mmCIF file of C-alpha atoms in Angstrom:
data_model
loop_
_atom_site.group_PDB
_atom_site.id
_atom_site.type_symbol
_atom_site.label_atom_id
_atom_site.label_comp_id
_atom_site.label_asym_id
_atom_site.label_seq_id
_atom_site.Cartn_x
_atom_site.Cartn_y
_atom_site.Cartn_z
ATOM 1 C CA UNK A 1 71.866 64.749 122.243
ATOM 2 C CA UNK A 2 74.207 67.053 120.182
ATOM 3 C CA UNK A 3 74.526 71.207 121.399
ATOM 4 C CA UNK A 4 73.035 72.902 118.659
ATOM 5 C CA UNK A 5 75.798 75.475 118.826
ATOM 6 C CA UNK A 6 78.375 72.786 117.967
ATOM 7 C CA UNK A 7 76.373 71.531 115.015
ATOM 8 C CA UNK A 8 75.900 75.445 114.015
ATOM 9 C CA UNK A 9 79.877 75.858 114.632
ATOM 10 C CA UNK A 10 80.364 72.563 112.222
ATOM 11 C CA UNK A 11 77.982 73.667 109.737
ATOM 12 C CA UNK A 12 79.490 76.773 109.641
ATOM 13 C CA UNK A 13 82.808 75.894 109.064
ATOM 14 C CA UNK A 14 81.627 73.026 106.656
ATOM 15 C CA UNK A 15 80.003 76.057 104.556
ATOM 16 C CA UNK A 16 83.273 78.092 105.125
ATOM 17 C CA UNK A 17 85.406 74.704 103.312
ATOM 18 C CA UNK A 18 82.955 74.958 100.841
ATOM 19 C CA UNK A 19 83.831 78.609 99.990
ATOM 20 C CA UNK A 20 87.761 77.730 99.564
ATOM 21 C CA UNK A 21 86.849 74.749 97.161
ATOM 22 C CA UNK A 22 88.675 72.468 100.526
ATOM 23 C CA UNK A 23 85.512 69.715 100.168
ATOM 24 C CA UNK A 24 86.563 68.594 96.397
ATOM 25 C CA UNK A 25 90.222 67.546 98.361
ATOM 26 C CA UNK A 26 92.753 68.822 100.564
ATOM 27 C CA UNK A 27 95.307 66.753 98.157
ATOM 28 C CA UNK A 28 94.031 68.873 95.303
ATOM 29 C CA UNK A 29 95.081 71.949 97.469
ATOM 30 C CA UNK A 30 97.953 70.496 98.409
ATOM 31 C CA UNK A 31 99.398 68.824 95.466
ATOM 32 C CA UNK A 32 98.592 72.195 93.092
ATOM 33 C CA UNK A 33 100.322 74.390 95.452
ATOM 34 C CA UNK A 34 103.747 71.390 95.546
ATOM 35 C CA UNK A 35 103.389 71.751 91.984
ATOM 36 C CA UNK A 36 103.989 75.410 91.397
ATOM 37 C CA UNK A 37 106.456 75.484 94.627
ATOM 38 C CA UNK A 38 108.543 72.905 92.004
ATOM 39 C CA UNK A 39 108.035 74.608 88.601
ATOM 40 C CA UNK A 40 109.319 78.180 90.370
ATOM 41 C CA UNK A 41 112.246 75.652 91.886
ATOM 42 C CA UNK A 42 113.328 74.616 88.730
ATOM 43 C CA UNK A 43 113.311 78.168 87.220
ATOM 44 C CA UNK A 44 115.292 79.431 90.072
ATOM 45 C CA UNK A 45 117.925 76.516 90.575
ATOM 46 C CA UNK A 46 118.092 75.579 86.990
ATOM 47 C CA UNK A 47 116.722 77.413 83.725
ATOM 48 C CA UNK A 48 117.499 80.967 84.883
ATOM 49 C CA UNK A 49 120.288 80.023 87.765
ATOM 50 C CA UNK A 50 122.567 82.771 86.348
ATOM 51 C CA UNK A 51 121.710 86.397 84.809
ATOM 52 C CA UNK A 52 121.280 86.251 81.174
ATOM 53 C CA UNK A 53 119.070 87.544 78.596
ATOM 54 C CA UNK A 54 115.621 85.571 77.048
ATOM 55 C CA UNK A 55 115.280 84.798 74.036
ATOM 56 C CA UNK A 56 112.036 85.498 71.807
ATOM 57 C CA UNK A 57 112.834 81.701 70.654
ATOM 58 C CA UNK A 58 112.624 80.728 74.207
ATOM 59 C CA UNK A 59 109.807 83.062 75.687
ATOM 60 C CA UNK A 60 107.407 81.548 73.028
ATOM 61 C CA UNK A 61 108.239 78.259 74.180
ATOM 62 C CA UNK A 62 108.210 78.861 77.664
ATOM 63 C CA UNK A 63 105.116 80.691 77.002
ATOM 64 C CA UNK A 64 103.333 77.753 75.138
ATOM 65 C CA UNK A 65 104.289 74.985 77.743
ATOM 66 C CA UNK A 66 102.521 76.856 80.604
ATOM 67 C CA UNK A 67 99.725 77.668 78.256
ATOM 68 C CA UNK A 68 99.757 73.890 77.973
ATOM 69 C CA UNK A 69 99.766 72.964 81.539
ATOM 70 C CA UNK A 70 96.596 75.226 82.085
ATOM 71 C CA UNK A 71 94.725 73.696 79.143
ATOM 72 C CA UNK A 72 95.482 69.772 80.789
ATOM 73 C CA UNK A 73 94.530 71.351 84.312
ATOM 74 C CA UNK A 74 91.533 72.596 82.761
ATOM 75 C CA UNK A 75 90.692 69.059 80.943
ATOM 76 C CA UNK A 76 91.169 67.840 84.322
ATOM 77 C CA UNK A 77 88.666 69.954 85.860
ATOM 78 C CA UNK A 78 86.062 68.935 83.359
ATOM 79 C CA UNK A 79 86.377 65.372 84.407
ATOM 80 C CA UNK A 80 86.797 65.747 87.863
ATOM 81 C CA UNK A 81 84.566 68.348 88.284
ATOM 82 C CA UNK A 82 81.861 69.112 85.665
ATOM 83 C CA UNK A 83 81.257 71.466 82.773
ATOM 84 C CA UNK A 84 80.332 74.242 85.080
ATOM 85 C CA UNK A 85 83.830 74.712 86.831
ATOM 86 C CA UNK A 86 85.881 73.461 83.455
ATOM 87 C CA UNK A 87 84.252 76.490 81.820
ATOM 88 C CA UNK A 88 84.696 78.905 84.385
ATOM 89 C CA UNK A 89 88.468 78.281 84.660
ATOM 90 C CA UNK A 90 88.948 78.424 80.959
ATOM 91 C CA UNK A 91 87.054 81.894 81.197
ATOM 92 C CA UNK A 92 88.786 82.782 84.613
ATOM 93 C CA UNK A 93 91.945 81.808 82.858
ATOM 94 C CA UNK A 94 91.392 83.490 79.362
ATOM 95 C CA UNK A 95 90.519 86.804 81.277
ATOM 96 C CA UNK A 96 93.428 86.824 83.664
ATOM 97 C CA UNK A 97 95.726 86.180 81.041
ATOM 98 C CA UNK A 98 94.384 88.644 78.459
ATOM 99 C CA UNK A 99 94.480 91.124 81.370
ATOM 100 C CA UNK A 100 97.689 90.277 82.183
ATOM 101 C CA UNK A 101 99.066 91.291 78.500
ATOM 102 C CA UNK A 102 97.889 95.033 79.889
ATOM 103 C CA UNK A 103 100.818 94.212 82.602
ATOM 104 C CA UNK A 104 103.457 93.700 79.737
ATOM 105 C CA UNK A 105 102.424 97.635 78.345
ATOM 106 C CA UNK A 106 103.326 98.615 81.705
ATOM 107 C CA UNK A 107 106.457 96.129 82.234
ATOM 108 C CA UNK A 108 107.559 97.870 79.026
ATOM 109 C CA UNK A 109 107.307 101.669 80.714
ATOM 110 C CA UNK A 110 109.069 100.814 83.688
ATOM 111 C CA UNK A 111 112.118 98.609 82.401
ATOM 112 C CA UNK A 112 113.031 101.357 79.630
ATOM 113 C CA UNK A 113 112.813 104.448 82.381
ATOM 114 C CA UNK A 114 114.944 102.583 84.643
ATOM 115 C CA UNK A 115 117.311 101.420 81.383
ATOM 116 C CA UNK A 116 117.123 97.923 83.162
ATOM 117 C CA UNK A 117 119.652 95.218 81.512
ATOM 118 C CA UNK A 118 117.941 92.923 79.696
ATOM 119 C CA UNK A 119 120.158 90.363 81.738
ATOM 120 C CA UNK A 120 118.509 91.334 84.680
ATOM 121 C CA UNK A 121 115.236 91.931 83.641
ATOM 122 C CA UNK A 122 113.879 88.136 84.748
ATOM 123 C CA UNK A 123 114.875 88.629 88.163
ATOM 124 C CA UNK A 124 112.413 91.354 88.742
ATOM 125 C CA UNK A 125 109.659 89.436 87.177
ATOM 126 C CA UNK A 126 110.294 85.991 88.964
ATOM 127 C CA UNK A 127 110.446 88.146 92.357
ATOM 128 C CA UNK A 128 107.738 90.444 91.033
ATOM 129 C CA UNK A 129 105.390 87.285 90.604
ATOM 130 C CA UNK A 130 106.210 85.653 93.571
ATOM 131 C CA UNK A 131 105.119 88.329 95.288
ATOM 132 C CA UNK A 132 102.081 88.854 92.797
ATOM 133 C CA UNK A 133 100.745 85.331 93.934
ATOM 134 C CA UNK A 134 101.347 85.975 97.443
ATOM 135 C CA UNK A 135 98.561 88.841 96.833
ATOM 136 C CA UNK A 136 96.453 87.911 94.830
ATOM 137 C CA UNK A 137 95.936 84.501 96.807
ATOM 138 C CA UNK A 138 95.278 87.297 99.865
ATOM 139 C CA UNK A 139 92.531 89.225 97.661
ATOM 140 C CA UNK A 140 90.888 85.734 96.303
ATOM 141 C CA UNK A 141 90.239 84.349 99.938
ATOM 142 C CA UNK A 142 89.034 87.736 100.960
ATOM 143 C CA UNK A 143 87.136 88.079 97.916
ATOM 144 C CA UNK A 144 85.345 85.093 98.046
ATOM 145 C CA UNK A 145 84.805 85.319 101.964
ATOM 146 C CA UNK A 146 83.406 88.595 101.481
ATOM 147 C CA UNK A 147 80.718 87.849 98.704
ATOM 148 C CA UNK A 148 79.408 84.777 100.603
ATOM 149 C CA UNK A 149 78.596 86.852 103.513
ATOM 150 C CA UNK A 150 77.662 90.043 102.095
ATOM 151 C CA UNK A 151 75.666 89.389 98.981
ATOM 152 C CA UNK A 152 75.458 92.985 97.970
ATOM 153 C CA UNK A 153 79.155 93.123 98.093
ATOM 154 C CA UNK A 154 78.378 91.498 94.138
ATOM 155 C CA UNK A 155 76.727 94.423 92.586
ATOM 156 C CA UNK A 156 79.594 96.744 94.184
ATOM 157 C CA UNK A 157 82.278 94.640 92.417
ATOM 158 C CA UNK A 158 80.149 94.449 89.236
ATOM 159 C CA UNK A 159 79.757 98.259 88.955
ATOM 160 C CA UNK A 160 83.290 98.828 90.357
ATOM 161 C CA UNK A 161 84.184 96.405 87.007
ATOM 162 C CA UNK A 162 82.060 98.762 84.749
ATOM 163 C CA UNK A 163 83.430 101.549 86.368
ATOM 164 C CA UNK A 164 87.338 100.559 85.826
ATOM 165 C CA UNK A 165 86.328 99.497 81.814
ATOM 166 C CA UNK A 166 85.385 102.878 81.253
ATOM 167 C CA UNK A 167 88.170 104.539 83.274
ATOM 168 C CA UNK A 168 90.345 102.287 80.948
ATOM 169 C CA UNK A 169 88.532 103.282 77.437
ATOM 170 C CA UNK A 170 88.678 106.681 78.418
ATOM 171 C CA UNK A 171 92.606 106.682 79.629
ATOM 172 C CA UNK A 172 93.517 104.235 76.521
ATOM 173 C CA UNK A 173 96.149 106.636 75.053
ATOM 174 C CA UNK A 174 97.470 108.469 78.234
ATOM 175 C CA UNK A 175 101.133 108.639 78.780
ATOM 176 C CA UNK A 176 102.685 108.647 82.481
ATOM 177 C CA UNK A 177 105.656 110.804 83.423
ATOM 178 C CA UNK A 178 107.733 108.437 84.664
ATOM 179 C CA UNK A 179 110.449 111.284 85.604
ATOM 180 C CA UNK A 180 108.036 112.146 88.402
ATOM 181 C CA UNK A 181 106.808 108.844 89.884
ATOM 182 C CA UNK A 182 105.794 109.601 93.586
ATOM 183 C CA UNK A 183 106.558 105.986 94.562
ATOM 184 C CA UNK A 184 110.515 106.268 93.741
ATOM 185 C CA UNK A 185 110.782 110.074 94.949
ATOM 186 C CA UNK A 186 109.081 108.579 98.486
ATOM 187 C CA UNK A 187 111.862 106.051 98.418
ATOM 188 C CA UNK A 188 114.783 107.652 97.381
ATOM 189 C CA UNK A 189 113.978 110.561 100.119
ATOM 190 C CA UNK A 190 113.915 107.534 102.746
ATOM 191 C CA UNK A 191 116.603 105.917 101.809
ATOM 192 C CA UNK A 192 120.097 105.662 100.514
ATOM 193 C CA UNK A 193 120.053 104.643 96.348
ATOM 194 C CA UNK A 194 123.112 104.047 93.906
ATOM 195 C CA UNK A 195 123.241 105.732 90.604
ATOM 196 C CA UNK A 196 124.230 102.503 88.923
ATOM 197 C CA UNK A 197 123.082 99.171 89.176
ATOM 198 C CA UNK A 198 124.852 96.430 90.731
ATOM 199 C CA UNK A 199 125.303 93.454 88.800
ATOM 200 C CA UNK A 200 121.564 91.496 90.051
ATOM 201 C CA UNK A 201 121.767 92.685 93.489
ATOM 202 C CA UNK A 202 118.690 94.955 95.426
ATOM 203 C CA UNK A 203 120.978 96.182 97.859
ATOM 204 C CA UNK A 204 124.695 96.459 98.497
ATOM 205 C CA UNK A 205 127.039 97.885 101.595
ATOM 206 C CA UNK A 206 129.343 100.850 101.232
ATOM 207 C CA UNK A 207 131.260 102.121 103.407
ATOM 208 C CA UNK A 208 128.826 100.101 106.049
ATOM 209 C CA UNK A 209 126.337 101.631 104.908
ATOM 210 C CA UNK A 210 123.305 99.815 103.052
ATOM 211 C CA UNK A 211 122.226 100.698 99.324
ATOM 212 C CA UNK A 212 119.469 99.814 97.210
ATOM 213 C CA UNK A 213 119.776 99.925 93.611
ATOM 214 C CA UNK A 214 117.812 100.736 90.712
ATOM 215 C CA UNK A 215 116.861 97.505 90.525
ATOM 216 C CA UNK A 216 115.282 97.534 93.735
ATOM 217 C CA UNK A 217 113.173 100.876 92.514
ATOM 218 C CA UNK A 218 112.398 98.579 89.430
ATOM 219 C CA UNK A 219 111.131 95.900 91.897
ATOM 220 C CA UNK A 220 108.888 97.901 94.373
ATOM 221 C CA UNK A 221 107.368 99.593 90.853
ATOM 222 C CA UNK A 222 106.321 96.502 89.211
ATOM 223 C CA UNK A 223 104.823 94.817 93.009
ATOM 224 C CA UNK A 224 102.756 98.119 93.069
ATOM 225 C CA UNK A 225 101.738 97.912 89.534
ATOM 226 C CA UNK A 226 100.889 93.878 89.798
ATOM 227 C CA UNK A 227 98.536 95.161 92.955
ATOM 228 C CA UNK A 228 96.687 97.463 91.061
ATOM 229 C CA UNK A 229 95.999 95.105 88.225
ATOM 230 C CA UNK A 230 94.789 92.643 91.001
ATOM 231 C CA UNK A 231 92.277 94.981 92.787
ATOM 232 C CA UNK A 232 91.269 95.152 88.972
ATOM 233 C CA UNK A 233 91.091 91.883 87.527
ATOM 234 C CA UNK A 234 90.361 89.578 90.706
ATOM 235 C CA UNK A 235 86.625 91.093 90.700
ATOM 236 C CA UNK A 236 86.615 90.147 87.077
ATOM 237 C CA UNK A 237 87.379 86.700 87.535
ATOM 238 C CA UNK A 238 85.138 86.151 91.174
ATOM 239 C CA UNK A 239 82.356 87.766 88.412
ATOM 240 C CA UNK A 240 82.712 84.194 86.343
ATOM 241 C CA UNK A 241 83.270 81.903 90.449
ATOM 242 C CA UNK A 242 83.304 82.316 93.670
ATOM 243 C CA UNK A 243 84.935 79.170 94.272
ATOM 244 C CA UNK A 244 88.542 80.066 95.280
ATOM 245 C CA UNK A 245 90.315 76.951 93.954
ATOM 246 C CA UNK A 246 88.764 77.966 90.361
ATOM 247 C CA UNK A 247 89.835 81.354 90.915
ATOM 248 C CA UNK A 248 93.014 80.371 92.414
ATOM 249 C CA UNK A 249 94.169 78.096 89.742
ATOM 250 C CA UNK A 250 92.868 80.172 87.017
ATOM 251 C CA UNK A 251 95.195 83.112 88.535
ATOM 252 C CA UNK A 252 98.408 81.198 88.832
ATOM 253 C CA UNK A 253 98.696 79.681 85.490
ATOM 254 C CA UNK A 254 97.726 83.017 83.559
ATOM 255 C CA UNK A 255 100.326 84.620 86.311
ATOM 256 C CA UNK A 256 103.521 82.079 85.986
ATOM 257 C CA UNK A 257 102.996 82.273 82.430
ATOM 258 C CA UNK A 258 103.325 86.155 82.430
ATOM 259 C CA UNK A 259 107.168 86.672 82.306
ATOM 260 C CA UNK A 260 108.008 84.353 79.241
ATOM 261 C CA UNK A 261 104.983 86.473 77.769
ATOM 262 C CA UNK A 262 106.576 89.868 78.558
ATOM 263 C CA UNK A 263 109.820 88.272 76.753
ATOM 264 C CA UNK A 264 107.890 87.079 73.822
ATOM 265 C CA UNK A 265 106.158 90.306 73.450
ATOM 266 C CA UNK A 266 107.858 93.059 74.453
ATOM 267 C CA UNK A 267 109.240 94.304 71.205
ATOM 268 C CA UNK A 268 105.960 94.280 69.402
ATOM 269 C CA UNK A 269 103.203 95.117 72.059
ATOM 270 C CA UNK A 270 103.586 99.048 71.498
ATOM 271 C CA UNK A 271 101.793 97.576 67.885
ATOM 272 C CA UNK A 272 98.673 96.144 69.707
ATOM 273 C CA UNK A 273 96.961 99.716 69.672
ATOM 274 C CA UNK A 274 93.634 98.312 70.233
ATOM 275 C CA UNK A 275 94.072 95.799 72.972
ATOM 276 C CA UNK A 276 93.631 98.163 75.633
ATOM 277 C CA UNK A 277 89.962 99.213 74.286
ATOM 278 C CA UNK A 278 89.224 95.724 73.992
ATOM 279 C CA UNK A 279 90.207 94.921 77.804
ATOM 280 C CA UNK A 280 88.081 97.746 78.962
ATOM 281 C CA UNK A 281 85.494 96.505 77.449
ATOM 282 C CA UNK A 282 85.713 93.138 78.438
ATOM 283 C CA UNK A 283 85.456 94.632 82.082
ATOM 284 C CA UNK A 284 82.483 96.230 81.785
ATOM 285 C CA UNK A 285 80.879 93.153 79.645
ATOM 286 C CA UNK A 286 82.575 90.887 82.908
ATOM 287 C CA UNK A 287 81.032 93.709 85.358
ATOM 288 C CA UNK A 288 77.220 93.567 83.824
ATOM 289 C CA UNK A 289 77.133 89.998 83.734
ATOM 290 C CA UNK A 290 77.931 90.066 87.328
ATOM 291 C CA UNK A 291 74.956 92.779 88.204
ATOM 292 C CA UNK A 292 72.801 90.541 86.301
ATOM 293 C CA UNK A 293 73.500 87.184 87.538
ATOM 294 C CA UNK A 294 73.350 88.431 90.843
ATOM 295 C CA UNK A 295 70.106 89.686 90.487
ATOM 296 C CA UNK A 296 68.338 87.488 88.330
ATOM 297 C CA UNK A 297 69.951 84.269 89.127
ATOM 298 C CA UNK A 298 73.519 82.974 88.571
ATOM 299 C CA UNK A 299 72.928 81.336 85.302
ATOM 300 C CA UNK A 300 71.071 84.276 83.497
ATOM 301 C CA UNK A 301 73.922 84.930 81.125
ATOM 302 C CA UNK A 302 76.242 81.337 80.966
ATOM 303 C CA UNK A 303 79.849 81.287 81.700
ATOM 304 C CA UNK A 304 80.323 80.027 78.191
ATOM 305 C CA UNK A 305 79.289 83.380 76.810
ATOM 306 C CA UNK A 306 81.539 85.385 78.823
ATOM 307 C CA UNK A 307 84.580 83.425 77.359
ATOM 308 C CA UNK A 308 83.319 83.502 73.575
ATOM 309 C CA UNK A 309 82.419 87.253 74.371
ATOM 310 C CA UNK A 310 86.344 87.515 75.889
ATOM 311 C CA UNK A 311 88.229 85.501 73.300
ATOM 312 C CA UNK A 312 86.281 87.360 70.329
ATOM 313 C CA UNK A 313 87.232 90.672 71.547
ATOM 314 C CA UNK A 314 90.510 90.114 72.891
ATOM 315 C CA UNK A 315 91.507 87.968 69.607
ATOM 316 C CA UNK A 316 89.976 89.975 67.427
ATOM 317 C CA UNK A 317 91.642 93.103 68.743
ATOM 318 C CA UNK A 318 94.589 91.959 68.083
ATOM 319 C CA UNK A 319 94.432 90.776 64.958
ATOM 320 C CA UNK A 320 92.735 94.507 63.693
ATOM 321 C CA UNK A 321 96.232 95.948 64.915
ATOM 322 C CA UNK A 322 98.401 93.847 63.554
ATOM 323 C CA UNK A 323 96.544 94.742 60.303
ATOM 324 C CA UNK A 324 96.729 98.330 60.981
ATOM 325 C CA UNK A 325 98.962 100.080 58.350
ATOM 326 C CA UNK A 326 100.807 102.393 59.707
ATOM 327 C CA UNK A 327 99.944 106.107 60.055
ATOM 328 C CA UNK A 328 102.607 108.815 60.139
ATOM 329 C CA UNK A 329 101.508 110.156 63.149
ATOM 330 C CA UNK A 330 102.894 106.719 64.991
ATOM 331 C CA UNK A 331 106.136 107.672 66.521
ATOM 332 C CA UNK A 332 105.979 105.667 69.806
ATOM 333 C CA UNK A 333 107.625 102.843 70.029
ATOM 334 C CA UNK A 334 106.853 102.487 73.832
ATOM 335 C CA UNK A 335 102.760 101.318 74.655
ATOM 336 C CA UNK A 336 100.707 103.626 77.002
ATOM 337 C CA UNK A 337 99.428 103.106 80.064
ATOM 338 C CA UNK A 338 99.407 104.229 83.758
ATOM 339 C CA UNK A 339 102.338 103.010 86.263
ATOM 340 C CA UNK A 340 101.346 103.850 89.999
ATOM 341 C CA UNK A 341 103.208 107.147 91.189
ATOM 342 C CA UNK A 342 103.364 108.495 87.467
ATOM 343 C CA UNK A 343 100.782 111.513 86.868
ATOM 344 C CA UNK A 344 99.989 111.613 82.452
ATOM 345 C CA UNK A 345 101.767 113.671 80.786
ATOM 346 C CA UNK A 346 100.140 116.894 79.634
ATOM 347 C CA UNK A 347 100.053 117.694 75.893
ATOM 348 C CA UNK A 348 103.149 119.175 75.416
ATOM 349 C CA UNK A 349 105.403 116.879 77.208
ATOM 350 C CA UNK A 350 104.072 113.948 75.479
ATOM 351 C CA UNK A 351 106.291 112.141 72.775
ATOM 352 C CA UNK A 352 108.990 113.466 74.868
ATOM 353 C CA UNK A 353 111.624 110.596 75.716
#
């Protein structure tokens, strides 16, 4: 006769697989994880092996072929595994990546303060990511780990999500002082930092001594940033599953995607001046669909609405800027939007280079 503690302790961990997505296939895990491993390879060793600028030709490109990897994955997903997860990683996806434009305003912010070569500027987002997927797979796991034992754990992220969307609409136009970020003064009064940069180097020796650069500041700014936007957008997407190779998936192709985006879009995002109002409110939309599906049942308001609800806003957002004539108060050519370490600006230093 079995011990009923070992067939608690299996069905426990059999539930505990289930969480992680592990029973559709540890080759799925596997194979998706080999996959990005080789596309960040390739980008390393090959496409960007030396410093140079990126093209807008080449960022749209770039930008288009991971799009297209995510929408095969996702056509994959459908057959493998059902409507119900093929439309929660298009959603997962749509929202990540839409959030993920609200990275690029702030991408913008820190690259001009720090006057970072444009040469140089993939470097910190290929490290910046790496590091970015390192987190958010951290937050995901614990995310998911957390809602399956603590149910009420759902209507703190879903008013946490309302929360943030309003905190967003309200903060839409503010304008950091990047002069006084907290982050850099901690470093720079911990450790030793050139005036110049250094070719694509974080650190250097002098004199035996070690250096960072600017570039390093520009680094530990954008990992700080990129975990902020996590603690903000993996609720949103663990609102639409709680299965973590969804979520997972979802993440990493709206993430590796993100640095030919910022390249693509960097000289005209300062135009999108309603984006960020849409975003905010796609938060609290995400954020009330997860209060009520957790109380009323987890099919109350479908996935499918949630991405029509996201692409309409998001889409349409943009399209009402672009159409925006221009009004003579518009003098910023920079986008708003809050860096970690940077308090806003007060009136009378705003516009202020």
């Amino acid at each position: 006769m079995s011990d009923p503690s070992t067939c608690r302790t299996a069905v426990s961990a059999a539930a505990s697989l289930g969480r992680f997505g592990v029973e559709t296939s540890l080759w799925a895990w596997g194979g998706f994880v080999a996959f990005v491993l080789v596309l960040i390879a390739l980008d390393l060793g090959i496409v960007h092996r030396k410093p140079r600028a990126v093209k807008v030709s080449e960022a749209l490109w770039t930008s288009l072929f991971y799009i297209t990897l995510a929408l095969i994955f996702a056509a994959g997903v459908f057959y493998f595994r059902g409507s119900e997860d093929g439309w929660a990683f298009l959603t997962g996806f749509l929202i990540e990546k839409s959030l993920s434009i609200d990275n690029i305003f702030v991408f913008v912010l820190i690259f001009t303060h720090f006057s970072v070569p444009a040469e140089y500027q993939h470097r910190v987002l290929l490290w910046g990511i790496l590091g970015a997927l390192v987190m958010r797979a951290v937050l995901i796991f614990a995310g998911v780990e957390l809602i399956a034992n603590f149910h009420w754990l759902i209507y703190v992220f879903g008013a946490f999500l309302v929360v943030t969307g309003i905190k967003m609409l309200l903060a839409a136009d503010a304008e950091p002082d990047m002069a006084n970020n907290r982050l850099v003064g901690f470093i720079k009064r911990r450790m030793r930092v050139t005036e110049s940069f250094h070719g694509e180097h974080f650190f250097i020796r002098r004199d035996g001594a070690l250096y960072a650069t600017p570039l390093f500041l520009t680094l530990v700014i954008v990992e700080a940033s990129d975990l902020v936007f996590a603690v903000d957008s993996i609720p949103a997407i663990l609102a639409v599953s709680q299965d973590a190779f969804i979520v997972f998936t979802a993440n990493v192709f709206a993430i590796l995607g993100l640095r030919a985006l910022y390249f693509a879009l960097a000289g005209v995002v300062h135009k999108f001046h309603y984006l960020k109002y849409a975003l905010s409110i796609v938060l609290v939309l995400v954020g009330a669909k997860m209060l009520v599906n957790g109380y009323f049942g987890a099919k109350t308001i479908p996935t499918e609405y949630a991405l029509i609800a996201t692409a309409v806003l998001v889409f349409g957002s943009i399209i009402v800027s672009l159409a925006r004539k221009e009004r003579p108060d518009d003098r910023k050519t920079l986008p708003t939007g809050w860096v970690v370490g940077s308090p806003a600006k007060s009136g009378d230093d705003k516009h202020k280079p």
